[in-house]
PDB file of C-alpha atoms in Angstrom:
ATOM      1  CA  UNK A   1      88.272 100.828 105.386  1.00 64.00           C
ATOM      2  CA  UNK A   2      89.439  99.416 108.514  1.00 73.00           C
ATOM      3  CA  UNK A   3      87.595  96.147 109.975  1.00 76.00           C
ATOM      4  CA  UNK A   4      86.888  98.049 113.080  1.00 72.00           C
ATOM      5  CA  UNK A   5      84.800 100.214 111.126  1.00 76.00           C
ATOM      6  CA  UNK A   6      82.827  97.872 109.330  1.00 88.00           C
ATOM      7  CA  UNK A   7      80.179  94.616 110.946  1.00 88.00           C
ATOM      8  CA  UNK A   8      80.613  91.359 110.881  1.00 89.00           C
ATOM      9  CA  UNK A   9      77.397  89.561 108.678  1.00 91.00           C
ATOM     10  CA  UNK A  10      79.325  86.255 109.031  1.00 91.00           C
ATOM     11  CA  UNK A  11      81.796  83.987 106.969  1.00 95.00           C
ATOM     12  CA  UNK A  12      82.279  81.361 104.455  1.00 97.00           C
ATOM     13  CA  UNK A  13      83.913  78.212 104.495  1.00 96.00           C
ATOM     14  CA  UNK A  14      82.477  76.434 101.402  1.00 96.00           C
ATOM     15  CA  UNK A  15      82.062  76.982  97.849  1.00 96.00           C
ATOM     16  CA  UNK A  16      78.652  76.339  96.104  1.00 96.00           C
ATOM     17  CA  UNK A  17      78.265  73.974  92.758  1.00 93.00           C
ATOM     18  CA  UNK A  18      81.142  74.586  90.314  1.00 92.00           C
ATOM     19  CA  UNK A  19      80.133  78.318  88.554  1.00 94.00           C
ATOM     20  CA  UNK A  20      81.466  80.449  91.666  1.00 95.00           C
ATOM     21  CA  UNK A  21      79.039  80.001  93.811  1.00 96.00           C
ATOM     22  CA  UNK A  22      79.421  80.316  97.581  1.00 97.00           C
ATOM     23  CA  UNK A  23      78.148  78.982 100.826  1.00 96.00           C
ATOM     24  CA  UNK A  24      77.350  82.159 102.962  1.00 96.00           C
ATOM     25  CA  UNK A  25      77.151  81.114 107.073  1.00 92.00           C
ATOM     26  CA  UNK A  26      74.898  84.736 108.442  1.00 89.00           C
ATOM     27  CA  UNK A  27      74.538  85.711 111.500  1.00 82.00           C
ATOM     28  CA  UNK A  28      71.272  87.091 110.744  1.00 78.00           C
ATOM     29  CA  UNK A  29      69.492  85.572 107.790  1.00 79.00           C
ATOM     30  CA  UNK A  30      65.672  86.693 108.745  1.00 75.00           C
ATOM     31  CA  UNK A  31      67.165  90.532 108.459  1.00 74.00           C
ATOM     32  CA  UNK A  32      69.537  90.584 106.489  1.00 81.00           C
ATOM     33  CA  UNK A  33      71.110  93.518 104.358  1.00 88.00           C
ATOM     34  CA  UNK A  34      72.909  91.476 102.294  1.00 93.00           C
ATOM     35  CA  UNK A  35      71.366  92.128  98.139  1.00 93.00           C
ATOM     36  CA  UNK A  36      71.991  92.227  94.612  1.00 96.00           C
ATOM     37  CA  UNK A  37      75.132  94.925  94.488  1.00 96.00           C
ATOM     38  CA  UNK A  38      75.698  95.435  97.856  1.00 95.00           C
ATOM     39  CA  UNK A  39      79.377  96.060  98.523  1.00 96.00           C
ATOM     40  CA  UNK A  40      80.951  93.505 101.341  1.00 96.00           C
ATOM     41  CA  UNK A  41      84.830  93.603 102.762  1.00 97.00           C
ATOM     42  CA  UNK A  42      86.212  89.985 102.883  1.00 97.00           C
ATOM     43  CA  UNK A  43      89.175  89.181 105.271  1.00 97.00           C
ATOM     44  CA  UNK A  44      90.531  85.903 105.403  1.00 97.00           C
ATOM     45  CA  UNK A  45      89.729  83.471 108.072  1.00 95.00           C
ATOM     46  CA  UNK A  46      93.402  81.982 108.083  1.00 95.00           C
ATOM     47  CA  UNK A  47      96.108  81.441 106.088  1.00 94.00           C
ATOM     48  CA  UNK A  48      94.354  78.871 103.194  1.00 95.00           C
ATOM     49  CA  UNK A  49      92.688  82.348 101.871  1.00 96.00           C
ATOM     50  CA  UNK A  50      94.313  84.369  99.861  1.00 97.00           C
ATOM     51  CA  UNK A  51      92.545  87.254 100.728  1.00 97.00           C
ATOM     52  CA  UNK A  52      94.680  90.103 101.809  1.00 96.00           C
ATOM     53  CA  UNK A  53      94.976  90.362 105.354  1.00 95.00           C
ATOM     54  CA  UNK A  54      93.914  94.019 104.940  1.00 94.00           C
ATOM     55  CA  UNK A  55      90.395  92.932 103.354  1.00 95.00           C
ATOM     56  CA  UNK A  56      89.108  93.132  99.936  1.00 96.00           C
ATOM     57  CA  UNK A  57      85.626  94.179  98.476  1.00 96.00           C
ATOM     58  CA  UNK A  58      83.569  92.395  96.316  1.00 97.00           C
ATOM     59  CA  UNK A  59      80.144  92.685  95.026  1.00 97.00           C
ATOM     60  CA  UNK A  60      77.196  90.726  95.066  1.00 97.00           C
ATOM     61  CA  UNK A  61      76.146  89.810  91.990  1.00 97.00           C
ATOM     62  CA  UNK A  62      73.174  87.657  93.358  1.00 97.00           C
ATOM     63  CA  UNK A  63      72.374  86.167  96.933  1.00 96.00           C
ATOM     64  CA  UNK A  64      69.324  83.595  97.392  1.00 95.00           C
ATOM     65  CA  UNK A  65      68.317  82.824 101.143  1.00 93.00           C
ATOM     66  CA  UNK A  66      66.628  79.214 101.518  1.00 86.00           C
ATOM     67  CA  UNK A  67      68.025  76.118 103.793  1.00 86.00           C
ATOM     68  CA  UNK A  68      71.396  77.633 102.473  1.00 90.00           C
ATOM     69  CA  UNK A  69      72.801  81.600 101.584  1.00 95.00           C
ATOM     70  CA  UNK A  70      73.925  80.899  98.051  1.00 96.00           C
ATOM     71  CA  UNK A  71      75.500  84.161  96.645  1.00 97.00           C
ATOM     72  CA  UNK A  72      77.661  84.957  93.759  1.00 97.00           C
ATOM     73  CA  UNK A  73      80.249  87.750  93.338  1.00 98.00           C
ATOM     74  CA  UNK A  74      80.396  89.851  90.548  1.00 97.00           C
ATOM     75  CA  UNK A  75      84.293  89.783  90.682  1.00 97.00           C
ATOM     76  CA  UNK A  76      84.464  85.692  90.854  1.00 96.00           C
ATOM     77  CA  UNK A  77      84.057  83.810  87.904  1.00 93.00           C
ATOM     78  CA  UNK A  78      84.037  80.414  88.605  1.00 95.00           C
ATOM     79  CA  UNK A  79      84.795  77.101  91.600  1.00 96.00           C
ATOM     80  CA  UNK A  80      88.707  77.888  91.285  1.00 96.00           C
ATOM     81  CA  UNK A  81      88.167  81.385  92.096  1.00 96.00           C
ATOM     82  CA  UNK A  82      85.968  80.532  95.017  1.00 97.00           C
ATOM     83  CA  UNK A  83      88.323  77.561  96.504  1.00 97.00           C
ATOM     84  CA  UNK A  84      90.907  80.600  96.436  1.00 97.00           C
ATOM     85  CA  UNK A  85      89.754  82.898  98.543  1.00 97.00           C
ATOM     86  CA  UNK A  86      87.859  81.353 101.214  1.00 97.00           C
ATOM     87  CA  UNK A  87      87.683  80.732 104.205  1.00 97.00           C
ATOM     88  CA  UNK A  88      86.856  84.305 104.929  1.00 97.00           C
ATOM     89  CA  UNK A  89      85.182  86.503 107.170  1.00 96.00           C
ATOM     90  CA  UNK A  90      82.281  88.444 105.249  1.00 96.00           C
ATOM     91  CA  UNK A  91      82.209  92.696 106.682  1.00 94.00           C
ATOM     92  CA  UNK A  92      79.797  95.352 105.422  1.00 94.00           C
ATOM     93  CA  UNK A  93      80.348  99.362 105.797  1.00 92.00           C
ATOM     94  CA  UNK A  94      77.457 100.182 108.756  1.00 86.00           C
ATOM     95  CA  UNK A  95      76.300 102.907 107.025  1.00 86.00           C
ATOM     96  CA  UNK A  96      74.178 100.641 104.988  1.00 87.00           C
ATOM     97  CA  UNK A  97      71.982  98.784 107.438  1.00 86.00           C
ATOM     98  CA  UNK A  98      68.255 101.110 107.462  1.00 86.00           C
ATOM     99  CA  UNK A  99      67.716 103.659 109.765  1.00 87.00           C
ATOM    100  CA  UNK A 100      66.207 102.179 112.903  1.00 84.00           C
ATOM    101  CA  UNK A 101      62.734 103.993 114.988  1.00 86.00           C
ATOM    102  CA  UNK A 102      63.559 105.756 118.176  1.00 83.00           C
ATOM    103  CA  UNK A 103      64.327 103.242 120.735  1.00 81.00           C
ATOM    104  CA  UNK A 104      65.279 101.118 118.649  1.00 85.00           C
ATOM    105  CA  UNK A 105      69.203  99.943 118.116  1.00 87.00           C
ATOM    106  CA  UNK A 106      71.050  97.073 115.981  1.00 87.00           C
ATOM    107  CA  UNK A 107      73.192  94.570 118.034  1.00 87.00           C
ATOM    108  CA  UNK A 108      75.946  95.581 116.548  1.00 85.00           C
ATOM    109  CA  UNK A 109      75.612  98.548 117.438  1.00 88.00           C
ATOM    110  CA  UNK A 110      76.536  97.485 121.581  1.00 92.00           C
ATOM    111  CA  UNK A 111      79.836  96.152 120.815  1.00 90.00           C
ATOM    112  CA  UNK A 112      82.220  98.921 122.799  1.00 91.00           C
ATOM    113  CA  UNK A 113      79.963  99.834 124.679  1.00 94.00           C
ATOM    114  CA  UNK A 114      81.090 100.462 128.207  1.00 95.00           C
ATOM    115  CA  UNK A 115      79.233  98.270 130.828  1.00 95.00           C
ATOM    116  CA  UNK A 116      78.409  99.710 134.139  1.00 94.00           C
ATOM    117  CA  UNK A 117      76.958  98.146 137.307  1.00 91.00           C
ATOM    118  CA  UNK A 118      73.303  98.768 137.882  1.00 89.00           C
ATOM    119  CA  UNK A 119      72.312 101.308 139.855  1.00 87.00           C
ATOM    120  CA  UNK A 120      76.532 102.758 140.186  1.00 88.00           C
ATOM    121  CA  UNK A 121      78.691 104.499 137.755  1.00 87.00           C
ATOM    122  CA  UNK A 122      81.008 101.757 138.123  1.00 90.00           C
ATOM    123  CA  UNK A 123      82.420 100.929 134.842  1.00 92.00           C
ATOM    124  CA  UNK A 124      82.538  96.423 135.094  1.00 92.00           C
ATOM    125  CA  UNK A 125      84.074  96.452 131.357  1.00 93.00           C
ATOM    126  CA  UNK A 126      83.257  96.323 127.657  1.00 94.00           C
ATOM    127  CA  UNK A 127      80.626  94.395 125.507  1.00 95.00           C
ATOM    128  CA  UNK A 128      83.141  92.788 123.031  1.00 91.00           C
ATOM    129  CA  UNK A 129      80.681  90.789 121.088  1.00 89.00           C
ATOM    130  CA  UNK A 130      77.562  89.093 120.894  1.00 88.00           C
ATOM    131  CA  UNK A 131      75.927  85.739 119.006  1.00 85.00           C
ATOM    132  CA  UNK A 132      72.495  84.048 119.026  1.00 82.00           C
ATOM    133  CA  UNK A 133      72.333  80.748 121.123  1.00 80.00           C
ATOM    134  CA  UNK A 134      69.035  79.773 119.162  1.00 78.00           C
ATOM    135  CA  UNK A 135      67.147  80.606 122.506  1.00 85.00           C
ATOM    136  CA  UNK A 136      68.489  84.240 122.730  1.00 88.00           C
ATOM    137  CA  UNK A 137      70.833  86.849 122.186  1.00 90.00           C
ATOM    138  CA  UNK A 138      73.498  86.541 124.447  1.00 93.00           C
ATOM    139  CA  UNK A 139      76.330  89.325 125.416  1.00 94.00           C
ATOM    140  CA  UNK A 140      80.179  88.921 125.275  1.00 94.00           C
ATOM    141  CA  UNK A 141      81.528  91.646 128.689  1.00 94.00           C
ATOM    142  CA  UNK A 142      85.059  91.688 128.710  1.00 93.00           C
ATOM    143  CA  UNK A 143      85.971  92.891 132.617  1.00 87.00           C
ATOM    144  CA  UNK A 144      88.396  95.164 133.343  1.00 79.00           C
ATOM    145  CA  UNK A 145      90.856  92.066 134.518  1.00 76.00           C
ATOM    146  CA  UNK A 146      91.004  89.051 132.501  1.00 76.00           C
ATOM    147  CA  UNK A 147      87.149  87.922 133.311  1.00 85.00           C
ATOM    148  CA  UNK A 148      84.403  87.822 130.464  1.00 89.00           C
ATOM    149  CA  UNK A 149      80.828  87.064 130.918  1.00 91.00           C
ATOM    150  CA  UNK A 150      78.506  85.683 129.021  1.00 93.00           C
ATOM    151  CA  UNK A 151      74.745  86.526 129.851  1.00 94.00           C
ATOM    152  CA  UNK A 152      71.672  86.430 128.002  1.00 94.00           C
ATOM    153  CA  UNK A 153      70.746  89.812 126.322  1.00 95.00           C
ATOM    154  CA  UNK A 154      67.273  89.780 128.715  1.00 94.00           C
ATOM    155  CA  UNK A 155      66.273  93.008 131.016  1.00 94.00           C
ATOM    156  CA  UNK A 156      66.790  91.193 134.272  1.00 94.00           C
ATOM    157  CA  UNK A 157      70.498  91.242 133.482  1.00 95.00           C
ATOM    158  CA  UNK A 158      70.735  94.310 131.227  1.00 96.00           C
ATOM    159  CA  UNK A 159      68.488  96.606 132.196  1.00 95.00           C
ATOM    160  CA  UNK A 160      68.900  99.934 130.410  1.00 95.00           C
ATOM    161  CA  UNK A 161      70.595 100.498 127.211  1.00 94.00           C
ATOM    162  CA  UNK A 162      71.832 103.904 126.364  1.00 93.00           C
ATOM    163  CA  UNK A 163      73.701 104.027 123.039  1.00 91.00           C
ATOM    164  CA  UNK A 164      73.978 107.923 122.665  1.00 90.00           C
ATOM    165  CA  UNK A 165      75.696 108.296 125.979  1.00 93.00           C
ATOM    166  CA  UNK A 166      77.610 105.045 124.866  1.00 93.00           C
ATOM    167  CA  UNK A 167      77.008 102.756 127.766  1.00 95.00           C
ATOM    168  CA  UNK A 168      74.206  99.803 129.234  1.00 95.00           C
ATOM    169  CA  UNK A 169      73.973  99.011 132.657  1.00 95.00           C
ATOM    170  CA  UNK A 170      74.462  95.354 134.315  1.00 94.00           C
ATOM    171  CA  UNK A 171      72.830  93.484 136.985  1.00 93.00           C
ATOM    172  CA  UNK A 172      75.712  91.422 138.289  1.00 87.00           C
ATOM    173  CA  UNK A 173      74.413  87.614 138.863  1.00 82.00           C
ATOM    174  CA  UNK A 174      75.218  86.384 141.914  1.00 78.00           C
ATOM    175  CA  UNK A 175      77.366  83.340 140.665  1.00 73.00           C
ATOM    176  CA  UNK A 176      79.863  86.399 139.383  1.00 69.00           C
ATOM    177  CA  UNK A 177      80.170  87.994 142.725  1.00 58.00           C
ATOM    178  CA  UNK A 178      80.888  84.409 144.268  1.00 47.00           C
ATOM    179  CA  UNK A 179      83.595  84.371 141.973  1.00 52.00           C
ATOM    180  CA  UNK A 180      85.287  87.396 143.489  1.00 50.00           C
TER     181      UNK A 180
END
């Protein structure tokens, strides 16, 4: 499976204790659809992995959320193992988050959408991606030049949302349209 059809849960850069063990980083941890035998895609997060670029699936053998994500893989025996492959990306097939109540819609789930102005049919750009500041969600919109804004994922700036039509509309901020 391609990575463009898979979502990001997050990556790893360390190993855990010395049985193969590993250090998951989540961008969701409260949520999360990480569990015992869930398949995940690993792609390496630069060369020092020796992940295929491609991606590779593993299973989890056992995950344990605390201060830390400790998980184990089913395919990964022991510390060796683990110093091998990471650092890596960590990628899940999107067909196995739950099925979400009408109205509702995972973050993930806005990435390529198009963005259009408010109250136009003016396509501004692209959501490319999205991350949590600790005060809020906030969205990655690529332009159609070379511009990308970041803005907090609020209703005053994104105020309707329309995933089966494939699109959201923006309220442009004022300190954009003084950059034009």
């Amino acid at each position: 499976m391609k990575k463009e059809q898979l979502v990001e849960m997050g990556f790893c850069m360390k190993p855990h204790g010395i049985k193969g063990g590993f250090t998951f980083n989540l961008t969701n941890v409260e949520d999360s659809v990480l569990n015992k035998k869930t398949k995940i895609t690993l792609f390496p997060k630069d060369k020092k992995s020796s992940l295929d670029p491609n991606g590779e699936t593993f299973t989890i053998k056992s995950i344990a959320f605390g201060n830390k994500v400790i998980s184990y893989l089913e395919e990964i025996t022991d510390r060796n193992g683990v110093e091998d492959i990471i650092p890596f990306e960590i990628f899940i097939d999107r067909d196995l988050f739950p099925e979400v109540e009408e109205d509702e819609f995972y973050l993930s789930d806005l990435v390529g959408l198009n963005v259009l102005v408010d109250g136009t049919e003016d396509v501004y750009g692209k959501v490319s991606d999205f991350y949590d500041n600790t005060a809020q969600i906030v969205l990655v919109v690529k332009g159609q030049g070379k511009q990308v804004q970041e803005l907090p994922f609020i209703e005053e700036f994104f105020p309707e949302v329309n995933i089966e039509e494939g699109y959201l509309t923006m309220v442009i901020p004022s300190f954009i349209e003084e950059k034009k």
